[in-house]
Short mmCIF file of C-alpha atoms in Angstrom, two decimals:
data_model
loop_
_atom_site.label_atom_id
_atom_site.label_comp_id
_atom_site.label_asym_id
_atom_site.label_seq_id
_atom_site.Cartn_x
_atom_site.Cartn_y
_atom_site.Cartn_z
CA UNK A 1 0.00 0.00 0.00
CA UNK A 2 1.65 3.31 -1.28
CA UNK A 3 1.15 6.43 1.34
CA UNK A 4 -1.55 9.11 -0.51
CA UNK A 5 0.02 12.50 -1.83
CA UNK A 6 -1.14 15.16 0.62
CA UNK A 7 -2.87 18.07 -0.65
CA UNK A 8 -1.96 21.70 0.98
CA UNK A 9 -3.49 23.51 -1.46
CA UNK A 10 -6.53 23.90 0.55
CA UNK A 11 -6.88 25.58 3.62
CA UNK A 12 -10.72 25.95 4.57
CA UNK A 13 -10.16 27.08 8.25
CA UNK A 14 -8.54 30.12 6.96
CA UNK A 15 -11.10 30.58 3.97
CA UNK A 16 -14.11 30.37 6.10
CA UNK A 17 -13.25 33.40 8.93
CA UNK A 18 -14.10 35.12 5.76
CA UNK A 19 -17.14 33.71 4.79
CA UNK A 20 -19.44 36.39 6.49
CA UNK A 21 -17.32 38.41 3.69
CA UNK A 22 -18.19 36.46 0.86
CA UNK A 23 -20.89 38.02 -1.32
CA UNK A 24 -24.87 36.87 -1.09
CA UNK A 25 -24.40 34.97 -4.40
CA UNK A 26 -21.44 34.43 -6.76
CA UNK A 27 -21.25 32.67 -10.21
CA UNK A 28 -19.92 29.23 -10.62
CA UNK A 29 -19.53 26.35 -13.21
CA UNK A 30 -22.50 25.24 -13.94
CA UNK A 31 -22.09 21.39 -12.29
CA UNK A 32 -23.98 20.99 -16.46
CA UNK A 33 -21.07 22.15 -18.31
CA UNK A 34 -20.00 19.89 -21.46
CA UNK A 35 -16.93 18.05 -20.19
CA UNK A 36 -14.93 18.20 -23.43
CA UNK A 37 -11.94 20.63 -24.44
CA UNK A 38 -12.57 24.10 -25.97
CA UNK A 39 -16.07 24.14 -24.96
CA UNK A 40 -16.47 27.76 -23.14
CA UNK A 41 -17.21 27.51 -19.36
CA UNK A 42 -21.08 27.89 -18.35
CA UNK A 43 -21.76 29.25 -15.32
CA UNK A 44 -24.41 29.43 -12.68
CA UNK A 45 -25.24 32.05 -10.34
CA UNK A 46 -25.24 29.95 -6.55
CA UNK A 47 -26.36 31.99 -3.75
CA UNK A 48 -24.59 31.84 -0.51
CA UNK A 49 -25.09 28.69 2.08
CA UNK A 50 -25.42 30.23 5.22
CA UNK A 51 -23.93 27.64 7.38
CA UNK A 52 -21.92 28.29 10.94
CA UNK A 53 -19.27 24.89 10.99
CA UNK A 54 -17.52 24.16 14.84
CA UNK A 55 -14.15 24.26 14.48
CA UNK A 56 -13.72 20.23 14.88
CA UNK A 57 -15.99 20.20 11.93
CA UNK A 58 -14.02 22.35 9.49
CA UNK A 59 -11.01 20.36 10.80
CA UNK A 60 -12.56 17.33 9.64
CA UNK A 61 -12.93 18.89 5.89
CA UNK A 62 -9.72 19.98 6.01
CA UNK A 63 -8.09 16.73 6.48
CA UNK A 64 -10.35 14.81 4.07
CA UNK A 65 -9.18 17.44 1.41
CA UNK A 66 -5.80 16.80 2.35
CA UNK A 67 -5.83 13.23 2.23
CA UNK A 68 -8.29 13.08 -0.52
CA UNK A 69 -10.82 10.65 1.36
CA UNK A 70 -14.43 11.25 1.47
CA UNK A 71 -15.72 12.76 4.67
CA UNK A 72 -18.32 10.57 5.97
CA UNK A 73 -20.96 12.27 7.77
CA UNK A 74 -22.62 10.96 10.54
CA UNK A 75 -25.38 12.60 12.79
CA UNK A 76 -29.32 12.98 13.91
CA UNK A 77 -30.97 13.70 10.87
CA UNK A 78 -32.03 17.97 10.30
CA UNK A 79 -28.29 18.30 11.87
CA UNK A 80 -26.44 19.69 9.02
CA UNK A 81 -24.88 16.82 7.47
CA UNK A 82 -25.76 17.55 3.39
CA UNK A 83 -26.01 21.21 3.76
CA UNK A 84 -21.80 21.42 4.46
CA UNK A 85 -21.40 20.36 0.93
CA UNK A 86 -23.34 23.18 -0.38
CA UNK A 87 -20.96 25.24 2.14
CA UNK A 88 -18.13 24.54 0.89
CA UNK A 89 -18.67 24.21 -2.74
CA UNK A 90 -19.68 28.15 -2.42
CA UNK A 91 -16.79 29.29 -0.32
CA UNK A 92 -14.04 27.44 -2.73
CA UNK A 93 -16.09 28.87 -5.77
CA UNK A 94 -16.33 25.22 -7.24
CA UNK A 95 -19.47 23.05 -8.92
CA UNK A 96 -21.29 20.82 -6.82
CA UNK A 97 -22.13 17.31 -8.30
CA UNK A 98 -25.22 15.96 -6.39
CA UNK A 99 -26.29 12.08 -5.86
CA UNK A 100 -29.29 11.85 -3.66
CA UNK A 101 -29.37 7.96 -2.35
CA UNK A 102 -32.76 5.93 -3.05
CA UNK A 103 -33.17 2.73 -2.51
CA UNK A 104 -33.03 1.35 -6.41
CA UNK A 105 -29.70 3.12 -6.44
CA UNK A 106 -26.86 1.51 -8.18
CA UNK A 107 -23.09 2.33 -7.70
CA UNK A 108 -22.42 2.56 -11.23
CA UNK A 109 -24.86 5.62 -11.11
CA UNK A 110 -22.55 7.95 -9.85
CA UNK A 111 -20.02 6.76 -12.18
CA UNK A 112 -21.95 6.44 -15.96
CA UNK A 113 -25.51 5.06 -16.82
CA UNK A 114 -25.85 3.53 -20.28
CA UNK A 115 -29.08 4.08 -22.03
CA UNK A 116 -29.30 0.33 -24.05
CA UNK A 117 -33.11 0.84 -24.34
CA UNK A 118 -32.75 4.23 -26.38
CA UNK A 119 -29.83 2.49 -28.29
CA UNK A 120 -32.05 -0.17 -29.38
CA UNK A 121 -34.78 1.96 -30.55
CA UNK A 122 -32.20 4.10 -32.73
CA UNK A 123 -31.40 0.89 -34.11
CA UNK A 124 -34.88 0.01 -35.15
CA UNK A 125 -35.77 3.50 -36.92
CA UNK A 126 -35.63 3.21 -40.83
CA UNK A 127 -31.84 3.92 -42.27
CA UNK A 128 -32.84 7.53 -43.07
CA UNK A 129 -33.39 8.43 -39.63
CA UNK A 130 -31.22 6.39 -37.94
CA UNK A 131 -28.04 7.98 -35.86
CA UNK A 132 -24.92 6.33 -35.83
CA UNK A 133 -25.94 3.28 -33.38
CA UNK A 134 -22.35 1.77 -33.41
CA UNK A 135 -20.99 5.13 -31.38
CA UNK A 136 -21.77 3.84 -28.07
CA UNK A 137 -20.64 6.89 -26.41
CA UNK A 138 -23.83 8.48 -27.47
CA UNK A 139 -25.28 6.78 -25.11
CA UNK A 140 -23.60 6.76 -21.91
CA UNK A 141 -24.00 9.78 -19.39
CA UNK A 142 -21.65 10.47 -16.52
CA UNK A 143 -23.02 10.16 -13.19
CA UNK A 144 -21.96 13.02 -10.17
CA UNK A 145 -18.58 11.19 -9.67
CA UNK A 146 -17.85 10.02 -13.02
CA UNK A 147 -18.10 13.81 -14.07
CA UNK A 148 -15.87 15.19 -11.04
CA UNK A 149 -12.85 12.64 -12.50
CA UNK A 150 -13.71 13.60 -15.80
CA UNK A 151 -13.49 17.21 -14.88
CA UNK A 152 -10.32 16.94 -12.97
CA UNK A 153 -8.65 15.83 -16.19
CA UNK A 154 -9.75 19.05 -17.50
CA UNK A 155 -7.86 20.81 -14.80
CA UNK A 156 -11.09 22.13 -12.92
CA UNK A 157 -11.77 20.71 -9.04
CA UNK A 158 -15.37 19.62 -8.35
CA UNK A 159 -17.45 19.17 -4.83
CA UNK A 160 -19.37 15.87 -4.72
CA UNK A 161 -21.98 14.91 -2.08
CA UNK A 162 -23.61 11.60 -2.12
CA UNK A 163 -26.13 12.08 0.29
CA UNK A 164 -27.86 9.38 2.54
CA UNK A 165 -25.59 6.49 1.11
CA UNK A 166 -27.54 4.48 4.03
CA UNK A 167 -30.60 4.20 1.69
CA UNK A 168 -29.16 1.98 -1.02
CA UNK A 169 -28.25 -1.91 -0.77
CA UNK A 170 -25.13 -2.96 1.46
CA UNK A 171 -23.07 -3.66 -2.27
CA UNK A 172 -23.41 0.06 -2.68
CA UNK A 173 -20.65 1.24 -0.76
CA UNK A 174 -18.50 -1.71 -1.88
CA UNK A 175 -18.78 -1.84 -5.56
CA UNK A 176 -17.51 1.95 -5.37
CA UNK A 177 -14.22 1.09 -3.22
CA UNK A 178 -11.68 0.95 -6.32
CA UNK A 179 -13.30 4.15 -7.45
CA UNK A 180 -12.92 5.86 -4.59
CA UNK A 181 -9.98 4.82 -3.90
CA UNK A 182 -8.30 5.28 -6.98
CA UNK A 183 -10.23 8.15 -8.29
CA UNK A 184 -10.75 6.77 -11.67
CA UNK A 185 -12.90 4.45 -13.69
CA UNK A 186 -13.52 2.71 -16.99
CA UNK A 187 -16.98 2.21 -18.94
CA UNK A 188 -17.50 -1.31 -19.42
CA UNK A 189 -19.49 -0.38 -22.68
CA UNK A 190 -16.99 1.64 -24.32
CA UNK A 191 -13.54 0.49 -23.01
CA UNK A 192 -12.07 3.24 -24.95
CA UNK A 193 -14.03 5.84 -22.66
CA UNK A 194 -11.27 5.70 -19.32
CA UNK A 195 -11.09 8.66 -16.58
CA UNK A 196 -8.81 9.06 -13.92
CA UNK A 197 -7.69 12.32 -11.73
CA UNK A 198 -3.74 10.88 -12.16
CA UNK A 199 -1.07 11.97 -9.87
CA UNK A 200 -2.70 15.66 -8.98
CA UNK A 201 -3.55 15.54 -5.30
CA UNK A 202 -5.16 19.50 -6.42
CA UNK A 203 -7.46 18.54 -8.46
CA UNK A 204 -8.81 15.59 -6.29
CA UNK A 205 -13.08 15.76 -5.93
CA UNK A 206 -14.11 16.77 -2.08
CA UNK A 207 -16.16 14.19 -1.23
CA UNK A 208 -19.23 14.39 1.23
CA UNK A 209 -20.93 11.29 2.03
CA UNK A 210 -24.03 11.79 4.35
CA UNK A 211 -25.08 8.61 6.61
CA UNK A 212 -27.81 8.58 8.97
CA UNK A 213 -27.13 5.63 10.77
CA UNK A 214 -29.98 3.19 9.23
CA UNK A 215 -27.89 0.45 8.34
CA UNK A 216 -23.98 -0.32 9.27
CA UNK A 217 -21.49 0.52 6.81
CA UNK A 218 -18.92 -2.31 5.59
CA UNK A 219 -15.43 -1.98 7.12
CA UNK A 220 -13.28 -2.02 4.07
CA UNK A 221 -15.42 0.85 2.92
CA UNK A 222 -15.14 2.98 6.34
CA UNK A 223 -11.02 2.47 6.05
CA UNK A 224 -11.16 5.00 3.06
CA UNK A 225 -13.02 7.63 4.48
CA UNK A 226 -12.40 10.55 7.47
CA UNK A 227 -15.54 10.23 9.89
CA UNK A 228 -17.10 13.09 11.91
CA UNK A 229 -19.96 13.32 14.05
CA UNK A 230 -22.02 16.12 14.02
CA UNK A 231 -23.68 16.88 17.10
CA UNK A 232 -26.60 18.97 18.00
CA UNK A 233 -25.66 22.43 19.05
CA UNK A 234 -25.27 22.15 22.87
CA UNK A 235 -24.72 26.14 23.49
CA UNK A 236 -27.68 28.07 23.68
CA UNK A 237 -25.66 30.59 22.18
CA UNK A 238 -24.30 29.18 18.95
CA UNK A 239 -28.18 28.21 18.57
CA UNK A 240 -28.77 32.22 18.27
CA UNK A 241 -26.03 32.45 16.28
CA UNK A 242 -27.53 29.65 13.46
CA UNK A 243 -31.03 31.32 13.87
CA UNK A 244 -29.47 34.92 13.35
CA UNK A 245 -28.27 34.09 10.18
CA UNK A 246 -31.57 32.75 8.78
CA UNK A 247 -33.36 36.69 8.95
CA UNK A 248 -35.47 35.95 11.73
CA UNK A 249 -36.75 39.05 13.27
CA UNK A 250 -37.86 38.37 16.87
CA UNK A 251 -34.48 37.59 19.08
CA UNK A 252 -36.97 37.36 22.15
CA UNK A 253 -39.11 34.61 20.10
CA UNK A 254 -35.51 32.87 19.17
CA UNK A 255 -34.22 33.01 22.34
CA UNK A 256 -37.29 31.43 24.28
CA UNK A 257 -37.74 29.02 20.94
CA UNK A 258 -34.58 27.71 21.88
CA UNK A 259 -34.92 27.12 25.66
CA UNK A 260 -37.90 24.82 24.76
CA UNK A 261 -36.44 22.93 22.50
CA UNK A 262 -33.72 21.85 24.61
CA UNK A 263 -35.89 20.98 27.63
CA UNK A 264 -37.73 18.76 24.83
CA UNK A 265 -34.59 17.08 23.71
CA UNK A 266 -33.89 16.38 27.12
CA UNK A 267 -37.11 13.74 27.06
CA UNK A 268 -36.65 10.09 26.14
CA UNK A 269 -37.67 11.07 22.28
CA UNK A 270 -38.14 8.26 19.38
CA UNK A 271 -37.49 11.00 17.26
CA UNK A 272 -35.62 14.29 18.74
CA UNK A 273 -36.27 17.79 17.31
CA UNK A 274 -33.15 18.62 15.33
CA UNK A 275 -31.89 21.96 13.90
CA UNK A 276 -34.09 21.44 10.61
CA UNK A 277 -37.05 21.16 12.70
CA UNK A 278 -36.09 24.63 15.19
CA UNK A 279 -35.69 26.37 12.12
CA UNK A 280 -38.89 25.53 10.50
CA UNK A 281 -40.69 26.01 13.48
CA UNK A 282 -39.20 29.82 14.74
CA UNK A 283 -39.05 30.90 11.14
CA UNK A 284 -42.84 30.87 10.57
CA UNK A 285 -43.94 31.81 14.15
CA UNK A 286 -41.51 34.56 13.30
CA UNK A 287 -43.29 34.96 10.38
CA UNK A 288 -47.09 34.66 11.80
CA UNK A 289 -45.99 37.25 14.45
CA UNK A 290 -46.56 35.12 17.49
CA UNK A 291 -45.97 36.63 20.82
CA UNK A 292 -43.37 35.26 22.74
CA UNK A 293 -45.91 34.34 25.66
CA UNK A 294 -47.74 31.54 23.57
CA UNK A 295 -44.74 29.56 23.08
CA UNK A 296 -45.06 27.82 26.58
CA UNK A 297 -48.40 26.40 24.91
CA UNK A 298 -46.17 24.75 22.31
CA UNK A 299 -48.38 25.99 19.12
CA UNK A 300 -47.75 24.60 15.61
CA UNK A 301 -46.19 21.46 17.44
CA UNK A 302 -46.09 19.09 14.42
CA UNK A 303 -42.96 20.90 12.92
CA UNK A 304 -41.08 20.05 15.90
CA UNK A 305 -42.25 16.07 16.49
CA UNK A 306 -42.73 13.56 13.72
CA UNK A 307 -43.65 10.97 16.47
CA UNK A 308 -47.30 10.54 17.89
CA UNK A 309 -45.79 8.27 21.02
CA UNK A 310 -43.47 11.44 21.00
CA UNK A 311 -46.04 14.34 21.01
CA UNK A 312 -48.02 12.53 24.06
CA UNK A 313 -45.44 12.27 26.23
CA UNK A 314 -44.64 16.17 25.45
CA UNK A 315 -48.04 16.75 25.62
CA UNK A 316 -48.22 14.75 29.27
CA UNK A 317 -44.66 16.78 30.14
CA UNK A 318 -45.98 19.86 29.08
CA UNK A 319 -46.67 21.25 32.28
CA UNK A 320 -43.12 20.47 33.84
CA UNK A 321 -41.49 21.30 31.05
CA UNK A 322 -43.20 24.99 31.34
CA UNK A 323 -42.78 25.26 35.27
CA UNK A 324 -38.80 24.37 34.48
CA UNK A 325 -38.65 27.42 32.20
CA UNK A 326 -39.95 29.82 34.44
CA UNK A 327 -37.07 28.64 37.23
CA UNK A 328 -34.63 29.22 34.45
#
């Protein structure tokens, strides 16, 4: 086993005490682009993520960048996990390539689909309207990381997140550990059609693979990724910080927002409120204008719980939970 070339190239620590700098939206390849030489650059207008990292977590990205290993994401689910990818792709100025998991999701995906079906229909059509049928490349199409390798023998650096690999089949994660590994691949199709990122630790993809815990991932494919946990917030403070950043008006309605929803995680929860479900729920009593007094009634409860077991035993806590905020 040779040692991996370490990429300094990066620093996102340093880049991000300047994100508050960074303009509301910027333009960047569009993730679209044609992949081939001489082809003009499209770009995309991406508006800023507004997204506050811990220190441990930008740590974390930094040393997957350098070692050019995926970052494996673990963490309740609402914590964060896919919207760092969107972070980061904005603050480095570089195209995000998107794979959202499902359950029918192959591992070639992200590498290349081959459209036989449409080939075989070409080939059927009278000789007058039929296509060349014996240039296979026609019809394959590069998946999110088949188009970051392609790109990075173009020179450009790409941002791929494959997001809630825990959905697909357990042979997901292992028919991609060569690829990963290696950073390159081959269509079986079209042998001729081979991409690789080669011996340029710069132009490696940042990988973000999002996991919420549903099913354990295989070993072999763990050893070539960095892991971080993301936790929930545990300072009331950084809390107002997130919710600053997403325009909400009211401080007073943030502030008390937030001391309820930690007494709430503190309950033996199926299913505990994350920071997908705070936001959701200040930002439109912000928006409806509630007073600050009515939250100690809990309204508009169902975007905090997605748990009925859940929202009974709130409802039966409901009175301690109240009577421990006043003493606060």
């Amino acid at each position: 086993m040779t040692r991996r070339s370490v990429d300094t190239s990066v620093n996102l620590s340093a880049q991000l005490k300047n994100y508050s700098n960074l303009p509301d939206s910027r333009d960047i390849e569009d993730p679209e682009s044609e992949l081939d030489k001489g082809i003009d650059l499209k770009t995309i207008k991406v508006r800023k993520e507004f997204y506050l990292p811990d220190k441990k977590l930008i740590e974390a990205v930094d040393l997957a960048v350098a070692l050019g290993r995926p970052l494996l994401l673990q963490g309740e689910p609402g914590c964060g996990k896919t919207r760092l990818a969107y972070a980061v792709a904005y603050t480095l100025g570089l195209p995000l390539q998107e794979s959202y998991i499902k359950s029918t999701s192959r591992a070639q995906d992200l590498l290349y689909t081959y459209d036989a079906v449409k080939r075989l229909y070409d080939a059927q059509l009278p000789p007058e309207e039929r296509d060349d049928v014996g240039n296979i490349k026609k019809y394959i199409k590069l998946g999110p990381l088949g188009k970051a390798i392609a790109r990075a023998e173009l020179g450009r650096r790409s941002v791929v997140l494959i997001d809630e690999i825990d959905k697909a089949d357990l042979d997901f994660p292992n028919d991609l550990l060569w690829e990963l590994d290696r950073l390159e691949f081959r269509v079986t199709e079209a042998p001729e059609m081979k991409f690789a990122v080669g011996e340029n630790p710069e132009l490696r993809p940042i990988i973000f693979v999002t996991h919420n815990e549903e099913k354990t991932l295989p070993t072999a494919f763990l050893r070539r990724c960095i892991f971080h946990y993301i936790e929930f917030p545990k300072s009331q403070e950084t809390l107002q910080n997130i919710l600053s950043t997403q325009n909400i008006r009211n401080q007073e309605l943030s502030k008390r927002a937030i001391q309820i929803i930690s007494k709430i995680r503190e309950l033996d929860l199926t299913k505990r409120p994350g920071l997908s479900e705070l936001l959701d729920w200040v930002g439109y009593l912000d928006a409806v204008n509630i007073p600050v007094e009515k939250l100690d009634e809990l309204p508009k409860l169902g975007a905090l719980i997605k748990d009925e077991n859940d929202r009974k035993r709130i409802v039966e806590d409901h009175k301690r939970i109240t009577e421990s905020l006043s003493k606060a």
